XYZ file of C-alpha atoms in Angstrom:
285
model
C 86.350 99.049 97.746
C 85.943 99.009 93.922
C 89.794 97.953 93.360
C 89.421 95.123 90.934
C 90.719 95.936 87.223
C 92.533 98.890 88.269
C 96.265 99.286 87.620
C 98.594 97.320 89.846
C 101.928 98.700 91.232
C 105.555 96.968 89.817
C 106.925 98.685 93.184
C 105.762 95.820 95.285
C 107.817 92.532 96.093
C 106.056 89.444 97.714
C 108.179 87.426 99.756
C 105.386 85.249 101.607
C 106.196 81.797 101.161
C 109.955 82.316 100.843
C 112.409 80.820 103.270
C 112.742 82.850 106.421
C 114.940 83.159 109.623
C 117.408 85.242 111.065
C 117.076 87.214 114.260
C 113.976 89.901 114.583
C 114.131 92.919 116.701
C 111.468 95.362 117.806
C 110.140 97.236 115.268
C 107.836 100.533 115.107
C 104.340 99.031 114.627
C 101.395 98.924 116.699
C 102.351 95.287 118.636
C 105.851 96.847 119.023
C 104.382 99.584 120.609
C 102.399 97.569 123.163
C 105.496 95.727 124.070
C 107.493 99.120 124.466
C 104.043 100.182 127.075
C 104.338 96.966 128.996
C 108.108 97.422 129.288
C 107.731 100.864 130.502
C 104.431 100.968 132.392
C 103.189 97.548 132.886
C 104.579 96.869 136.360
C 105.969 93.484 137.397
C 103.507 91.576 135.272
C 104.131 94.009 132.188
C 107.745 93.644 132.504
C 107.623 89.754 132.661
C 105.306 89.771 129.363
C 107.455 92.396 127.609
C 110.125 90.118 128.190
C 108.658 87.271 126.921
C 107.454 88.873 123.731
C 111.011 90.292 123.039
C 112.548 87.053 123.739
C 109.837 85.475 121.130
C 110.739 88.138 118.721
C 114.263 87.469 118.759
C 114.236 84.023 118.190
C 115.005 82.688 114.521
C 112.090 80.369 112.910
C 113.357 79.004 109.854
C 110.715 78.056 107.428
C 110.118 76.201 103.963
C 109.303 77.960 100.794
C 105.763 77.221 99.862
C 103.350 78.374 96.761
C 101.185 81.123 97.835
C 97.463 80.390 98.124
C 94.834 81.613 95.818
C 93.835 83.930 98.587
C 97.098 85.167 99.363
C 97.435 85.681 95.606
C 94.465 87.892 95.494
C 95.467 89.762 98.720
C 98.511 90.522 96.929
C 96.873 91.805 93.839
C 94.868 94.142 96.097
C 97.791 95.736 97.783
C 99.490 96.131 94.642
C 96.312 98.044 93.552
C 96.444 100.497 96.849
C 100.187 101.045 96.090
C 99.442 101.948 92.387
C 96.590 104.419 93.660
C 98.794 105.934 96.522
C 101.752 106.380 93.777
C 98.933 108.157 91.170
C 97.418 110.277 93.807
C 100.719 111.321 95.121
C 102.297 112.115 91.885
C 99.452 114.477 91.475
C 99.580 116.129 94.602
C 103.117 116.943 94.476
C 102.791 118.363 90.635
C 100.001 120.330 91.820
C 102.497 121.894 94.723
C 105.469 122.157 92.222
C 107.629 119.161 93.916
C 108.904 115.944 92.574
C 107.575 112.897 93.839
C 109.572 109.729 94.259
C 107.779 106.336 94.665
C 108.436 103.798 97.514
C 108.474 100.365 97.359
C 106.610 97.789 99.323
C 107.343 94.172 100.446
C 104.662 91.877 101.915
C 106.549 89.137 104.227
C 105.562 86.595 106.529
C 107.034 85.873 109.773
C 110.463 88.156 109.794
C 112.115 90.329 107.732
C 115.442 91.797 107.097
C 115.484 95.690 106.452
C 118.139 98.793 106.427
C 116.387 99.460 109.572
C 117.214 96.120 110.925
C 115.322 92.947 111.404
C 111.685 92.811 112.242
C 109.152 90.267 113.034
C 105.160 90.104 112.276
C 104.808 91.331 115.919
C 106.081 94.779 114.811
C 102.982 95.527 112.313
C 103.383 97.296 109.098
C 106.166 99.845 109.147
C 107.842 102.265 106.991
C 112.004 102.093 106.857
C 113.301 105.632 105.762
C 116.782 103.917 105.440
C 115.741 102.031 102.358
C 112.435 103.739 101.386
C 110.416 100.490 101.615
C 107.152 100.042 103.185
C 107.024 96.221 105.084
C 103.732 94.611 105.728
C 102.779 91.258 107.207
C 99.051 90.654 106.419
C 98.294 88.731 109.391
C 98.509 91.912 111.341
C 94.860 92.883 110.048
C 93.499 89.961 111.682
C 95.002 90.754 114.950
C 94.070 94.308 114.867
C 90.588 92.946 114.357
C 90.313 90.229 116.975
C 92.899 91.718 119.556
C 92.099 95.337 119.260
C 88.595 95.324 118.368
C 88.872 97.376 114.788
C 85.923 96.453 112.381
C 88.290 94.970 109.746
C 87.522 95.044 106.121
C 89.366 96.243 102.980
C 89.588 99.826 103.679
C 91.297 99.058 107.231
C 94.082 97.743 105.104
C 93.831 100.792 102.781
C 94.066 103.176 105.854
C 97.284 101.384 107.301
C 99.060 101.330 104.161
C 98.227 105.223 103.287
C 99.672 105.932 106.978
C 102.713 104.146 106.030
C 102.855 105.774 102.598
C 102.364 108.837 104.586
C 105.466 108.289 106.566
C 107.363 107.855 103.030
C 106.051 111.614 101.811
C 107.259 113.093 105.153
C 110.831 111.385 104.625
C 111.076 112.824 100.950
C 109.693 116.230 102.143
C 112.367 116.233 105.247
C 109.616 116.295 107.741
C 111.019 113.109 109.466
C 114.679 114.312 109.487
C 113.595 117.578 110.850
C 111.593 115.952 113.873
C 114.324 113.888 114.643
C 116.660 117.282 114.736
C 113.980 119.016 117.075
C 114.113 115.908 119.386
C 117.694 116.404 120.539
C 118.023 117.657 123.690
C 114.267 117.514 124.930
C 112.945 115.473 127.662
C 111.236 111.978 126.997
C 107.725 113.579 127.534
C 108.820 116.574 124.948
C 110.020 114.094 122.282
C 106.859 111.997 122.611
C 104.791 115.070 121.785
C 107.202 115.196 118.476
C 106.449 111.810 117.633
C 102.822 111.858 118.203
C 102.708 114.880 115.732
C 104.706 112.982 113.109
C 102.006 109.857 113.520
C 99.364 112.400 112.910
C 100.401 114.052 110.060
C 100.749 110.357 108.566
C 96.989 109.756 109.521
C 96.317 113.281 108.029
C 97.986 112.097 104.846
C 95.976 108.839 104.756
C 92.902 111.033 104.926
C 94.216 113.347 101.915
C 94.629 110.111 99.757
C 90.949 108.925 100.727
C 89.685 112.400 99.702
C 91.403 112.120 96.108
C 89.921 108.745 96.033
C 86.689 109.439 96.610
C 86.712 112.543 94.324
C 88.691 111.180 91.293
C 88.785 107.532 91.380
C 85.325 106.264 92.651
C 86.655 103.776 94.561
C 85.064 104.362 97.874
C 81.873 102.065 98.909
C 79.527 102.504 101.916
C 81.215 101.800 104.815
C 84.740 102.225 103.794
C 85.438 105.500 105.684
C 83.919 103.703 109.051
C 86.376 101.208 108.651
C 89.480 103.409 108.422
C 88.099 105.453 111.345
C 87.673 102.235 113.330
C 90.812 101.329 112.819
C 92.215 104.575 113.749
C 90.133 104.430 116.810
C 91.808 101.044 117.936
C 95.250 102.108 117.466
C 95.249 105.236 119.493
C 97.704 105.071 122.577
C 95.214 105.316 125.113
C 93.183 102.634 123.720
C 96.008 100.451 123.358
C 97.310 101.247 127.357
C 93.744 100.787 128.733
C 93.495 97.545 127.054
C 97.101 96.135 127.728
C 97.603 97.991 131.132
C 94.478 99.058 132.482
C 95.462 102.649 132.739
C 96.706 105.535 130.480
C 99.777 107.451 130.823
C 99.574 110.580 128.479
C 103.867 111.451 128.630
C 104.449 108.144 127.066
C 102.138 108.448 123.997
C 103.992 108.237 120.615
C 101.240 107.858 118.377
C 98.355 109.862 119.796
C 95.000 109.430 121.180
C 92.525 107.633 119.127
C 90.133 110.761 119.239
C 93.536 112.710 117.787
C 94.033 110.038 115.271
C 90.316 109.632 113.872
C 90.044 113.864 113.680
C 93.244 114.128 111.456
C 92.378 111.520 109.229
C 88.760 113.165 108.908
C 90.575 116.346 108.669
C 92.718 115.511 105.528
C 89.683 113.585 104.067
C 87.296 116.464 104.569
C 89.776 119.340 103.611
C 91.679 117.943 100.651
C 94.433 120.402 101.001
C 97.755 119.129 102.207
C 98.704 122.833 103.566
C 95.938 121.764 106.445
C 98.229 118.917 107.994
C 100.752 120.860 109.932
C 99.981 118.796 113.135
C 103.298 120.266 114.427
C 101.998 123.827 115.123
C 98.769 122.493 116.328
C 99.807 119.801 118.933
C 100.976 121.153 122.560
């Protein structure tokens, strides 16, 4: 990505290197999903592994404060640039649709973090908390994504994940997330999961929509960037994770969508450039 020299957001707080501690709880990110899958569908061995991972997440690990490395500083500047670009593009999209945009904040952390949604560890993966309207990211996740889940990696994989979480903020301020939770009331687990899948796929659509505007207005994209995003989307499909972690796929347990679905909706947003084409709830059975 051609990001150096572009505007950086003031809405990011970098807590890496700060002293940590406190109890962390299971979050809503990719590795958190893996733990849930292991507990629910992994059999006796999966139950044991899941319990070990959850115990590890619940342990406090105090750390001493330290200075950020030059690589971490540059990484933070990159994330600030991505955040600024999401802010600018979504402000434009909202203006085009006569809506008022409210920017989220983003927190970079290492190890553990406390949020309005509770505590979380780096094993939760990047996530958005609607309680404080903040995106939380531990950058070590992206190495896990590459080495454990087979994604290509690269700077646009980071951009895709951040844009996906930004999409959850869009759903919060548009009221989509609260409507989805209302629809889940009284539904079976399988039916509730389908609604969750629709919400996640819409966030992938929004990530693709952001990419469309990026390519057409900001010229940040370079050859291979879209492939990096699709590789990341493919790696975090529910079916890919379940097959890798437990050797079998249980569709009724899907909460984020299959690899094919995630790539499809990202591409739909990218190719259409039309926010009105992202009604996943009407199209996911």
